[in-house]
Amino acid sequence: MRRVKCLFAAGAATLLSSAASAGDMAIAPPPAEMYAPAPPADFGGWYLRGDIGFSNQRVERLNNVLDANNTSSVQNLGFNTAGIFGLGVGYQVNNWFRADVTGEYRGNSPFFGTNRITYVGGVGTETYHATKSEWVVLANAYVDLGTWWSITPFIGAGVGGARVGIANFTDQGIANNGGGALPGLAFGDNASKWNLAWALHAGLAYKVSPNFTVELAYRYLEMGDGLTGDLRAFDGTNNVFNPTTFKNLTSHDLKLGVRWNLENPPAYEPPPVRKG
C-alpha cells in the first residue's frame, strides 16, 4: 500500500511539473502577414493607327452671285460614295482616355445636282456635275466606356481643318423666256480652300492582342464650304466674277481601323510575402 501511495505522489509531482513548464513556454506567433495585391497601374503608351472606310456626303445647297436674279430655286443635290484612307499617331493616357492626331485623304466623289428656277420673265433648269475630294487633319480625344469580352465601346470628338477641292464643275442650263428654250453651258475652274472641320466619333474596339486593336467606327464630319473657280461660258466669256459655293459640306462615315501599341503593357507581379 505504501508503494502505491509513493507511485501516486511521484506521478502527481511529474504532472504538476509539466504543467508549470507549459505555462512558461512562449506563445506561437500568428501566421505570416499577407498583403492584398495592388491593382495594376493604368497603361499609358504611344500607338500608331490606320483607317479605311467610305463616306456618305451631303451639301446644303449651291450658291452663286447670279442667284440674285431668281425668284425661286428648288435644288436636288447629291454625292456618290468615296473612299477614305487615314494614318495617325496617338497616346493611351490610361485605360479609359486616349487622344490622337490623324491625317486622311478622302477620294474623289462624283457630284450631280439639278436646280429648278423661276425669275422675272421666265423659268429654267440647271444641271450640275463636279468631283470633290478632301485632305482632313484632326486632333481627336476618346473616352473608352469599359471592356466586356475584349470589346470596348467608345465615343469621341475631334477638331482640325479640311482642304476641300472642287474639280470639273459644269453648269448646263436651259432658260425659257416665253420665246423658246435657250441652252447654256458654264465651266468652273478647279479650286480648293481650307476650312475649320470638326467630328464626332462612336464605335467598338476589339483587342486582338495586348498590342493590337481593331476598330469599327461611325463618324459625323463637318467640313465647311467648297468653292469652284470663276464660272465662264463655253466660249470663255464672263461678265461678272461668279464662283459657285458648295454650302455646308457634311459626311456620315463608316471606318475600319487598327491600332498598334508601341509599348508593351506592364506585367503585374504580386509583392513578396512578408514573413514574421
PDB file of C-alpha atoms in Angstrom, residues 45-237:
ATOM      1  CA  GLY A  45       1.766  54.490 -74.187  1.00  0.00           C
ATOM      2  CA  TRP A  46       2.132  55.629 -77.769  1.00  0.00           C
ATOM      3  CA  TYR A  47       0.308  53.946 -80.628  1.00  0.00           C
ATOM      4  CA  LEU A  48       0.053  54.139 -84.413  1.00  0.00           C
ATOM      5  CA  ARG A  49      -3.241  53.863 -86.245  1.00  0.00           C
ATOM      6  CA  GLY A  50      -4.561  53.334 -89.773  1.00  0.00           C
ATOM      7  CA  ASP A  51      -8.096  53.633 -91.141  1.00  0.00           C
ATOM      8  CA  ILE A  52     -10.005  52.861 -94.315  1.00  0.00           C
ATOM      9  CA  GLY A  53     -13.690  53.454 -94.984  1.00  0.00           C
ATOM     10  CA  PHE A  54     -16.252  55.169 -97.132  1.00  0.00           C
ATOM     11  CA  SER A  55     -18.259  58.375 -96.994  1.00  0.00           C
ATOM     12  CA  ASN A  56     -21.910  59.340 -97.319  1.00  0.00           C
ATOM     13  CA  GLN A  57     -21.777  63.070 -98.048  1.00  0.00           C
ATOM     14  CA  ARG A  58     -24.261  65.932 -98.131  1.00  0.00           C
ATOM     15  CA  VAL A  59     -24.293  69.565 -99.232  1.00  0.00           C
ATOM     16  CA  GLU A  60     -26.870  72.074 -98.054  1.00  0.00           C
ATOM     17  CA  ARG A  61     -27.134  73.984-101.345  1.00  0.00           C
ATOM     18  CA  LEU A  62     -25.181  75.636-104.166  1.00  0.00           C
ATOM     19  CA  ASN A  63     -24.907  79.429-104.150  1.00  0.00           C
ATOM     20  CA  ASN A  64     -23.878  81.776-106.960  1.00  0.00           C
ATOM     21  CA  VAL A  65     -23.953  85.553-107.208  1.00  0.00           C
ATOM     22  CA  LEU A  66     -26.296  85.241-110.207  1.00  0.00           C
ATOM     23  CA  ASP A  67     -28.905  83.617-107.926  1.00  0.00           C
ATOM     24  CA  ALA A  68     -29.987  87.148-107.006  1.00  0.00           C
ATOM     25  CA  ASN A  69     -31.929  87.195-110.283  1.00  0.00           C
ATOM     26  CA  ASN A  70     -34.062  84.201-109.259  1.00  0.00           C
ATOM     27  CA  THR A  71     -37.415  84.448-107.528  1.00  0.00           C
ATOM     28  CA  SER A  72     -37.429  80.741-106.560  1.00  0.00           C
ATOM     29  CA  SER A  73     -34.985  77.848-106.555  1.00  0.00           C
ATOM     30  CA  VAL A  74     -35.521  74.142-105.822  1.00  0.00           C
ATOM     31  CA  GLN A  75     -32.285  72.134-105.721  1.00  0.00           C
ATOM     32  CA  ASN A  76     -31.742  68.375-105.657  1.00  0.00           C
ATOM     33  CA  LEU A  77     -28.080  67.618-104.864  1.00  0.00           C
ATOM     34  CA  GLY A  78     -26.047  64.506-104.055  1.00  0.00           C
ATOM     35  CA  PHE A  79     -22.635  62.819-103.962  1.00  0.00           C
ATOM     36  CA  ASN A  80     -21.564  59.285-104.735  1.00  0.00           C
ATOM     37  CA  THR A  81     -19.744  57.281-102.071  1.00  0.00           C
ATOM     38  CA  ALA A  82     -15.960  57.772-101.936  1.00  0.00           C
ATOM     39  CA  GLY A  83     -13.089  56.021-100.177  1.00  0.00           C
ATOM     40  CA  ILE A  84     -11.333  57.220 -97.018  1.00  0.00           C
ATOM     41  CA  PHE A  85      -7.663  56.484 -96.222  1.00  0.00           C
ATOM     42  CA  GLY A  86      -6.056  57.717 -92.999  1.00  0.00           C
ATOM     43  CA  LEU A  87      -2.998  57.432 -90.734  1.00  0.00           C
ATOM     44  CA  GLY A  88      -2.340  58.770 -87.265  1.00  0.00           C
ATOM     45  CA  VAL A  89      -0.348  58.687 -84.056  1.00  0.00           C
ATOM     46  CA  GLY A  90      -1.786  58.780 -80.542  1.00  0.00           C
ATOM     47  CA  TYR A  91      -1.237  58.248 -76.842  1.00  0.00           C
ATOM     48  CA  GLN A  92      -3.184  55.975 -74.468  1.00  0.00           C
ATOM     49  CA  VAL A  93      -3.266  58.063 -71.281  1.00  0.00           C
ATOM     50  CA  ASN A  94      -4.918  55.364 -69.147  1.00  0.00           C
ATOM     51  CA  ASN A  95      -7.434  52.567 -69.549  1.00  0.00           C
ATOM     52  CA  TRP A  96     -10.324  54.944 -70.351  1.00  0.00           C
ATOM     53  CA  PHE A  97      -8.857  58.017 -72.094  1.00  0.00           C
ATOM     54  CA  ARG A  98      -6.744  58.369 -75.254  1.00  0.00           C
ATOM     55  CA  ALA A  99      -6.013  61.005 -77.880  1.00  0.00           C
ATOM     56  CA  ASP A 100      -4.533  61.056 -81.373  1.00  0.00           C
ATOM     57  CA  VAL A 101      -3.781  63.216 -84.395  1.00  0.00           C
ATOM     58  CA  THR A 102      -4.956  61.876 -87.761  1.00  0.00           C
ATOM     59  CA  GLY A 103      -4.478  62.849 -91.369  1.00  0.00           C
ATOM     60  CA  GLU A 104      -6.611  61.405 -94.148  1.00  0.00           C
ATOM     61  CA  TYR A 105      -7.309  61.626 -97.835  1.00  0.00           C
ATOM     62  CA  ARG A 106     -10.928  61.438 -98.945  1.00  0.00           C
ATOM     63  CA  GLY A 107     -11.089  60.272-102.545  1.00  0.00           C
ATOM     64  CA  ASN A 108     -12.895  61.852-105.482  1.00  0.00           C
ATOM     65  CA  SER A 109     -16.649  61.780-105.018  1.00  0.00           C
ATOM     66  CA  PRO A 110     -18.735  62.429-108.173  1.00  0.00           C
ATOM     67  CA  PHE A 111     -21.378  65.118-107.689  1.00  0.00           C
ATOM     68  CA  PHE A 112     -24.688  65.543-109.521  1.00  0.00           C
ATOM     69  CA  GLY A 113     -27.417  68.117-108.984  1.00  0.00           C
ATOM     70  CA  THR A 114     -30.370  69.887-110.528  1.00  0.00           C
ATOM     71  CA  ASN A 115     -31.971  73.256-109.886  1.00  0.00           C
ATOM     72  CA  ARG A 116     -35.431  74.379-110.985  1.00  0.00           C
ATOM     73  CA  ILE A 117     -35.610  78.164-111.008  1.00  0.00           C
ATOM     74  CA  THR A 118     -38.045  80.926-111.776  1.00  0.00           C
ATOM     75  CA  TYR A 119     -37.101  84.515-112.483  1.00  0.00           C
ATOM     76  CA  VAL A 120     -38.776  87.625-113.805  1.00  0.00           C
ATOM     77  CA  GLY A 121     -39.926  86.786-117.319  1.00  0.00           C
ATOM     78  CA  GLY A 122     -39.233  83.049-117.391  1.00  0.00           C
ATOM     79  CA  VAL A 123     -38.356  79.679-115.903  1.00  0.00           C
ATOM     80  CA  GLY A 124     -35.349  77.425-116.254  1.00  0.00           C
ATOM     81  CA  THR A 125     -33.476  74.334-115.134  1.00  0.00           C
ATOM     82  CA  GLU A 126     -29.808  73.835-114.336  1.00  0.00           C
ATOM     83  CA  THR A 127     -27.864  70.564-114.205  1.00  0.00           C
ATOM     84  CA  TYR A 128     -24.596  70.391-112.250  1.00  0.00           C
ATOM     85  CA  HIS A 129     -21.662  67.973-112.430  1.00  0.00           C
ATOM     86  CA  ALA A 130     -18.383  68.026-110.488  1.00  0.00           C
ATOM     87  CA  THR A 131     -15.999  65.950-108.391  1.00  0.00           C
ATOM     88  CA  LYS A 132     -14.956  66.677-104.824  1.00  0.00           C
ATOM     89  CA  SER A 133     -12.068  65.465-102.649  1.00  0.00           C
ATOM     90  CA  GLU A 134     -10.540  66.484 -99.328  1.00  0.00           C
ATOM     91  CA  TRP A 135      -7.499  66.321 -97.106  1.00  0.00           C
ATOM     92  CA  VAL A 136      -8.566  66.320 -93.446  1.00  0.00           C
ATOM     93  CA  VAL A 137      -6.377  66.764 -90.342  1.00  0.00           C
ATOM     94  CA  LEU A 138      -7.975  66.261 -86.910  1.00  0.00           C
ATOM     95  CA  ALA A 139      -6.904  66.237 -83.263  1.00  0.00           C
ATOM     96  CA  ASN A 140      -9.176  63.706 -81.531  1.00  0.00           C
ATOM     97  CA  ALA A 141      -9.955  62.668 -77.954  1.00  0.00           C
ATOM     98  CA  TYR A 142     -11.801  59.468 -76.987  1.00  0.00           C
ATOM     99  CA  VAL A 143     -13.399  58.011 -73.859  1.00  0.00           C
ATOM    100  CA  ASP A 144     -13.410  54.205 -73.603  1.00  0.00           C
ATOM    101  CA  LEU A 145     -16.564  53.117 -71.777  1.00  0.00           C
ATOM    102  CA  GLY A 146     -15.427  49.773 -70.343  1.00  0.00           C
ATOM    103  CA  THR A 147     -14.439  46.376 -71.703  1.00  0.00           C
ATOM    104  CA  TRP A 148     -16.540  43.219 -71.980  1.00  0.00           C
ATOM    105  CA  TRP A 149     -15.200  40.056 -73.653  1.00  0.00           C
ATOM    106  CA  SER A 150     -12.310  42.140 -75.107  1.00  0.00           C
ATOM    107  CA  ILE A 151     -14.800  44.576 -76.752  1.00  0.00           C
ATOM    108  CA  THR A 152     -14.650  48.256 -75.749  1.00  0.00           C
ATOM    109  CA  PRO A 153     -17.315  50.773 -76.848  1.00  0.00           C
ATOM    110  CA  PHE A 154     -16.054  54.342 -77.168  1.00  0.00           C
ATOM    111  CA  ILE A 155     -17.133  57.885 -78.018  1.00  0.00           C
ATOM    112  CA  GLY A 156     -15.032  60.854 -79.042  1.00  0.00           C
ATOM    113  CA  ALA A 157     -14.731  64.246 -80.704  1.00  0.00           C
ATOM    114  CA  GLY A 158     -12.189  65.966 -82.921  1.00  0.00           C
ATOM    115  CA  VAL A 159     -11.341  69.376 -84.350  1.00  0.00           C
ATOM    116  CA  GLY A 160      -8.977  70.458 -87.108  1.00  0.00           C
ATOM    117  CA  GLY A 161      -9.001  71.516 -90.748  1.00  0.00           C
ATOM    118  CA  ALA A 162     -10.315  70.296 -94.102  1.00  0.00           C
ATOM    119  CA  ARG A 163      -8.900  71.229 -97.503  1.00  0.00           C
ATOM    120  CA  VAL A 164     -11.920  70.905 -99.818  1.00  0.00           C
ATOM    121  CA  GLY A 165     -11.216  70.645-103.547  1.00  0.00           C
ATOM    122  CA  ILE A 166     -13.870  71.035-106.277  1.00  0.00           C
ATOM    123  CA  ALA A 167     -12.910  69.986-109.804  1.00  0.00           C
ATOM    124  CA  ASN A 168     -14.508  69.660-113.256  1.00  0.00           C
ATOM    125  CA  PHE A 169     -17.542  71.750-112.391  1.00  0.00           C
ATOM    126  CA  THR A 170     -20.112  72.301-115.148  1.00  0.00           C
ATOM    127  CA  ASP A 171     -23.456  74.106-115.068  1.00  0.00           C
ATOM    128  CA  GLN A 172     -25.706  73.261-118.003  1.00  0.00           C
ATOM    129  CA  GLY A 173     -28.836  75.392-118.117  1.00  0.00           C
ATOM    130  CA  ILE A 174     -31.990  75.727-120.152  1.00  0.00           C
ATOM    131  CA  ALA A 175     -33.897  79.009-119.883  1.00  0.00           C
ATOM    132  CA  ASN A 176     -37.363  79.727-121.266  1.00  0.00           C
ATOM    133  CA  ASN A 177     -38.260  83.384-121.573  1.00  0.00           C
ATOM    134  CA  GLY A 178     -41.506  82.778-123.416  1.00  0.00           C
ATOM    135  CA  GLY A 179     -39.795  82.712-126.790  1.00  0.00           C
ATOM    136  CA  GLY A 180     -38.410  79.170-126.692  1.00  0.00           C
ATOM    137  CA  ALA A 181     -35.809  77.255-124.735  1.00  0.00           C
ATOM    138  CA  LEU A 182     -32.279  78.708-124.736  1.00  0.00           C
ATOM    139  CA  PRO A 183     -29.496  76.290-123.662  1.00  0.00           C
ATOM    140  CA  GLY A 184     -26.336  77.412-121.946  1.00  0.00           C
ATOM    141  CA  LEU A 185     -23.175  75.853-120.536  1.00  0.00           C
ATOM    142  CA  ALA A 186     -20.694  77.217-117.987  1.00  0.00           C
ATOM    143  CA  PHE A 187     -17.431  75.818-116.646  1.00  0.00           C
ATOM    144  CA  GLY A 188     -15.760  76.426-113.284  1.00  0.00           C
ATOM    145  CA  ASP A 189     -12.006  76.290-112.765  1.00  0.00           C
ATOM    146  CA  ASN A 190     -10.674  73.749-110.266  1.00  0.00           C
ATOM    147  CA  ALA A 191     -10.261  75.302-106.835  1.00  0.00           C
ATOM    148  CA  SER A 192      -9.706  74.363-103.194  1.00  0.00           C
ATOM    149  CA  LYS A 193      -9.915  76.035 -99.795  1.00  0.00           C
ATOM    150  CA  TRP A 194      -9.105  75.249 -96.160  1.00  0.00           C
ATOM    151  CA  ASN A 195     -11.923  75.284 -93.599  1.00  0.00           C
ATOM    152  CA  LEU A 196     -12.390  74.598 -89.915  1.00  0.00           C
ATOM    153  CA  ALA A 197     -13.535  70.984 -89.502  1.00  0.00           C
ATOM    154  CA  TRP A 198     -14.924  69.064 -86.541  1.00  0.00           C
ATOM    155  CA  ALA A 199     -16.080  65.494 -85.942  1.00  0.00           C
ATOM    156  CA  LEU A 200     -17.994  63.229 -83.559  1.00  0.00           C
ATOM    157  CA  HIS A 201     -16.979  59.563 -83.160  1.00  0.00           C
ATOM    158  CA  ALA A 202     -18.631  56.400 -81.832  1.00  0.00           C
ATOM    159  CA  GLY A 203     -17.629  52.779 -82.238  1.00  0.00           C
ATOM    160  CA  LEU A 204     -16.422  49.450 -80.919  1.00  0.00           C
ATOM    161  CA  ALA A 205     -12.823  48.333 -80.394  1.00  0.00           C
ATOM    162  CA  TYR A 206     -11.730  44.696 -80.170  1.00  0.00           C
ATOM    163  CA  LYS A 207      -8.380  43.891 -78.531  1.00  0.00           C
ATOM    164  CA  VAL A 208      -6.864  41.088 -80.612  1.00  0.00           C
ATOM    165  CA  SER A 209      -3.685  41.054 -78.509  1.00  0.00           C
ATOM    166  CA  PRO A 210      -2.127  43.339 -75.861  1.00  0.00           C
ATOM    167  CA  ASN A 211      -0.556  45.394 -78.672  1.00  0.00           C
ATOM    168  CA  PHE A 212      -3.104  45.143 -81.490  1.00  0.00           C
ATOM    169  CA  THR A 213      -6.675  46.522 -81.559  1.00  0.00           C
ATOM    170  CA  VAL A 214      -9.277  46.593 -84.350  1.00  0.00           C
ATOM    171  CA  GLU A 215     -11.963  49.312 -84.506  1.00  0.00           C
ATOM    172  CA  LEU A 216     -15.307  49.632 -86.278  1.00  0.00           C
ATOM    173  CA  ALA A 217     -16.435  53.251 -86.045  1.00  0.00           C
ATOM    174  CA  TYR A 218     -19.005  55.781 -87.207  1.00  0.00           C
ATOM    175  CA  ARG A 219     -18.036  59.426 -87.648  1.00  0.00           C
ATOM    176  CA  TYR A 220     -20.024  62.579 -88.340  1.00  0.00           C
ATOM    177  CA  LEU A 221     -17.804  65.161 -90.054  1.00  0.00           C
ATOM    178  CA  GLU A 222     -18.386  68.872 -90.760  1.00  0.00           C
ATOM    179  CA  MET A 223     -16.029  70.294 -93.424  1.00  0.00           C
ATOM    180  CA  GLY A 224     -17.266  73.820 -94.117  1.00  0.00           C
ATOM    181  CA  ASP A 225     -17.821  75.154 -97.647  1.00  0.00           C
ATOM    182  CA  GLY A 226     -16.380  74.161-101.013  1.00  0.00           C
ATOM    183  CA  LEU A 227     -15.707  76.646-103.791  1.00  0.00           C
ATOM    184  CA  THR A 228     -15.245  76.443-107.565  1.00  0.00           C
ATOM    185  CA  GLY A 229     -13.183  78.795-109.667  1.00  0.00           C
ATOM    186  CA  ASP A 230     -14.807  81.583-111.666  1.00  0.00           C
ATOM    187  CA  LEU A 231     -17.565  80.322-113.979  1.00  0.00           C
ATOM    188  CA  ARG A 232     -17.142  81.059-117.691  1.00  0.00           C
ATOM    189  CA  ALA A 233     -19.357  80.443-120.694  1.00  0.00           C
ATOM    190  CA  PHE A 234     -18.394  77.729-123.207  1.00  0.00           C
ATOM    191  CA  ASP A 235     -16.636  80.395-125.331  1.00  0.00           C
ATOM    192  CA  GLY A 236     -14.603  81.624-122.344  1.00  0.00           C
ATOM    193  CA  THR A 237     -16.517  84.860-121.795  1.00  0.00           C
TER     194      THR A 237
END
